Amino acid sequence: MIKEARKKLNNVFGYETFRPLQEDVITQVLNKEDALVIMPTGGGKSLCYQIPALLFDGLTIVVSPLISLMKDQVEQLRQFNIPAIYLNSSLTPEQYQDNVARLKRGEVKMLYLAPETLLMPQTRELLSNQQVDLFTIDEAHCISEWGHDFRPEYRQLNEVRSDFPDATCLALTATATPRVRQDIKDILELDDSETFLASFDRKNLFLKVADKDNPVEQTLDFLYTRKKQSGIIYCFSRKQVEELYVELKKEGHSVKPYHAGLSKKVRARNQELFIRDDISIIVATIAFGMGIDKPNVRFVMHYDMPKNIESYYQQIGRAGRDGLRSDCLLLYSRSDKQKIQYFINQKEGQEKKVAEKHLKDLMKFLETDECRRKPLMKYFGETYPNDECGMCDNCLSVDAEVEDLTVQSQKFLSCIARTDQKFGAYHIADVLRGSKAKKVIENGHDQLSTYDIGNEWAKEQWILLGRMLVRQNYLSRDEKHGSLQFTEQAKAVLNGQENVFGVLDRTDTVIGDEAIDRTSSDVENNYDRDLFEQLRERRKEMADQQGIPPYVIFPDTTLMEMAYYFPRDKEDLLAIYGVGSVKQKKYGKDFLKMIRTYCDENEVESRRKSLKKKKKKSSGETFEQMGEAFNEGQSIDHLAEEHGVKQVTVIKHLKTYLEEGNDLRTEGIAAASSLSVRKRDEVMEVMDDVGARMLRIVYNKLDKSVGYSELRVMQLYYMAQNKK
Ligand code: ADP
Ligand code: ZN
């Protein structure tokens, strides 16, 4: 069955391989077993039910709380010629009846429903005459009172479920909190074996935090290198949205505001303009974003500090759904923090405690000097496995800007000691620079030994140092008075036992391009910009003619690949990302013509050869793909990461590849073993002796001195070698 599923992936959707967990979930569903899928936004949840829907004889029901998303998804499915409809309150009575009639005639594969529509007796009656194979609950967190948008109707879904005794139940959510996940499991009565939890690390998002200094300028700097890109800028208040909107408009940016103070009509229009690429930027409060499925949001900026990690993660999650690199910049200031603190202080009891904990976790993320993915993942109950991600400001600044700031730190700290830990950074800076300010003189601080010993730096630099010392936990700042006080750690610096290293200036909003090479493909870096623009314009025309968003025709990635490989014919085109047979028929001719003309005029040579290779690679079984890639020089670890599976899974696939009669390069297998050569020989001898099939026997024979995961590597090695 999974073979069939892969065919659909290739031929209908035009994608090459499954994303992590998609294959597992689809297998489970096709086996008619229930499942709960927890995947971050952009992880590819939709395919988990769309592909089974195509393979089942009967109907697939999708319950979704967002009317706008339903429309969007159905529109996208129609582009693939998949018969899908929806029933909700947004339809006119005629449309509604029309859809019901199609359903009765058995013309429909997928039915999207709002929960309240499903609960209506006439809907239940209607569906009782249908063969329902799959019952999907999208946005399943709505079932939980602990979630951010609890829907009472969702609670009743469990009851409706019994209307379809033969249907498999598939629940999906991007919920990040363990509490809500547990709640969903309890309510839907699912156990651990039925839960699929994907990693919440969004690898393609570049994360940066900058100290808020001159925010308008910082925003303009940031936008300067992002012309024509789609992005969202989040502000704290409506007033802030309006102000920033005016500033950006004045500078000629293509931008609209969005907040709850605008009429419903204006909000809907501005959102539509954004989705259809008529404008590039939305400046918004947190009211914006629910139900936005736009895959090519290239940046999300937080002009003001978000309330907590949960909302931050949700908001940046709207960037880069298409998997291309996208940038997230957060401007951070203490006064923003105080604003949040102020709101927390209005709360009481448990609610206050929770909010305080949230703020503390957020601060950890903002003030860390480590890889930002560490505190972020930790918040979601995951341990980030690497030291560096290469896709956050801290990882990039490791080599670049870190300075030895020991001497200045000592001066700064001793000045704090001399003034009895009663003053803030501004005053300390004044004393160090020998200022004649009234406060300095009145306190007699011009008499101190630390007076006027810090003229090598401007006042601003000393203040930045103060912030950095707080960040690095040498100092703590009294929230009421702003005075700086020592922590345990400060002593070691004062005594000269510890050196201080750090990044002073965090106001810079430039996001390093160095990261590009580490995360993006050659396609992403080297596609033809001019052709891409032409294709984009054509796509926009086509979309406007049909009254749909451009990405529904083709995502950006498709155009990018076209502008990289320069396909020449139908065959070539089918190897391009996102081009399945239906879309090829619909749009292929048009795009091919443009590409051909462009190539002829500019004497560009097509890269169709590599396209052929790519196609061949994607059409085979996973074990074939892995085997071939492995023999081409990719390591086992690399393959594991690329396919989002464990090392042992790769080894299993490679074993199948061997058993199907292929060869494997043995040195690559040996490289995956961490045993010493001597130990390896010992294992090989035992395998010679007792055979390699039964690892338990080998394990015991070696007195349990080598673990099973190592033995699996050696087994593969042994088999590969003895084949030759
Ligand atoms: P989610 O619902 O989890 O936020 P979607 O289902 O909307 O994510 O998928 C995000 C994007 O990734 C979509 O544009 C989708 O077409 C694309 N996508 C999903 N699965 C794959 C895949 N296996 N290969 C390539 N692209 C995929
Ligand atoms: Zn990092």
Short mmCIF file of N, CA and C and ligand atoms in Angstrom, two decimals, residues 9 15-19 22 39-47 73 76 138 293 295 321-323 555 577, ligand 1:
data_model
loop_
_atom_site.label_atom_id
_atom_site.label_comp_id
_atom_site.label_asym_id
_atom_site.label_seq_id
_atom_site.Cartn_x
_atom_site.Cartn_y
_atom_site.Cartn_z
N LEU A 9 2.11 10.52 -4.20
CA LEU A 9 2.97 11.64 -3.82
C LEU A 9 3.69 12.19 -5.05
N TYR A 15 5.72 15.69 -5.56
CA TYR A 15 6.82 15.73 -4.58
C TYR A 15 7.64 14.46 -4.65
N GLU A 16 8.90 14.56 -4.23
CA GLU A 16 9.80 13.43 -4.41
C GLU A 16 9.74 12.42 -3.27
N THR A 17 9.94 12.93 -2.05
CA THR A 17 9.99 11.99 -0.93
C THR A 17 9.06 12.48 0.17
N PHE A 18 8.73 11.57 1.06
CA PHE A 18 7.92 11.95 2.20
C PHE A 18 8.74 12.77 3.18
N ARG A 19 8.10 13.64 3.87
CA ARG A 19 8.74 14.36 4.96
C ARG A 19 8.75 13.44 6.18
N GLN A 22 5.60 11.38 7.75
CA GLN A 22 4.45 11.24 6.85
C GLN A 22 4.25 9.77 6.45
N MET A 39 2.71 17.68 14.74
CA MET A 39 3.75 18.15 13.82
C MET A 39 3.71 19.66 13.81
N PRO A 40 4.86 20.31 13.72
CA PRO A 40 4.81 21.77 13.70
C PRO A 40 4.18 22.28 12.41
N THR A 41 3.79 23.53 12.45
CA THR A 41 3.26 24.17 11.26
C THR A 41 4.24 24.02 10.10
N GLY A 42 3.71 23.68 8.96
CA GLY A 42 4.59 23.51 7.81
C GLY A 42 5.21 22.12 7.73
N GLY A 43 4.90 21.28 8.71
CA GLY A 43 5.49 19.94 8.74
C GLY A 43 4.91 19.01 7.68
N GLY A 44 3.72 19.36 7.17
CA GLY A 44 3.11 18.54 6.13
C GLY A 44 2.02 17.62 6.65
N LYS A 45 1.19 18.17 7.52
CA LYS A 45 0.11 17.36 8.08
C LYS A 45 -0.94 16.99 7.03
N SER A 46 -1.23 17.91 6.14
CA SER A 46 -2.36 17.67 5.21
C SER A 46 -2.19 16.39 4.40
N LEU A 47 -0.97 16.14 3.92
CA LEU A 47 -0.79 14.94 3.10
C LEU A 47 -1.09 13.66 3.87
N GLN A 73 -7.98 24.98 1.29
CA GLN A 73 -7.55 23.60 1.04
C GLN A 73 -8.33 22.97 -0.10
N GLN A 76 -7.04 24.21 -3.27
CA GLN A 76 -5.78 23.57 -3.63
C GLN A 76 -6.00 22.16 -4.17
N ASP A 138 -8.85 17.87 12.28
CA ASP A 138 -7.73 18.80 12.15
C ASP A 138 -7.77 19.79 13.31
N ASP A 293 -2.36 30.30 5.44
CA ASP A 293 -1.70 29.10 4.97
C ASP A 293 -0.63 29.44 3.94
N PRO A 295 2.47 29.83 2.02
CA PRO A 295 3.72 29.10 2.26
C PRO A 295 4.98 29.96 2.12
N ARG A 321 6.83 28.06 5.56
CA ARG A 321 6.12 26.78 5.47
C ARG A 321 6.60 25.97 4.29
N ASP A 322 7.10 26.65 3.28
CA ASP A 322 7.55 25.94 2.08
C ASP A 322 8.93 25.32 2.27
N GLY A 323 9.50 25.47 3.45
CA GLY A 323 10.78 24.83 3.73
C GLY A 323 11.98 25.65 3.28
N PRO A 555 3.88 26.59 -5.78
CA PRO A 555 4.63 27.30 -4.73
C PRO A 555 5.92 27.92 -5.30
N TYR A 577 9.80 19.91 -8.64
CA TYR A 577 9.06 19.92 -7.38
C TYR A 577 7.67 20.52 -7.57
P1 ADP B 1 0.91 21.83 8.03
O1 ADP B 1 -0.55 21.57 7.80
O2 ADP B 1 1.57 20.77 8.86
O3 ADP B 1 1.20 23.20 8.52
P2 ADP B 1 1.03 21.57 5.19
O4 ADP B 1 0.34 20.28 5.08
O5 ADP B 1 0.27 22.81 4.86
O6 ADP B 1 1.65 21.72 6.64
O7 ADP B 1 2.37 21.49 4.34
C1 ADP B 1 3.25 22.58 4.27
C2 ADP B 1 3.84 22.69 2.87
O8 ADP B 1 4.73 21.62 2.60
C3 ADP B 1 2.78 22.64 1.79
O9 ADP B 1 3.09 23.61 0.83
C4 ADP B 1 2.89 21.23 1.26
O10 ADP B 1 2.47 21.16 -0.06
C5 ADP B 1 4.37 20.95 1.41
N1 ADP B 1 4.66 19.51 1.57
C6 ADP B 1 4.04 18.64 2.40
N2 ADP B 1 4.58 17.41 2.30
C7 ADP B 1 5.58 17.48 1.40
C8 ADP B 1 6.53 16.53 0.86
N3 ADP B 1 6.55 15.26 1.26
N4 ADP B 1 7.41 16.98 -0.04
C9 ADP B 1 7.39 18.26 -0.43
N5 ADP B 1 6.54 19.19 0.02
C10 ADP B 1 5.63 18.83 0.93
#
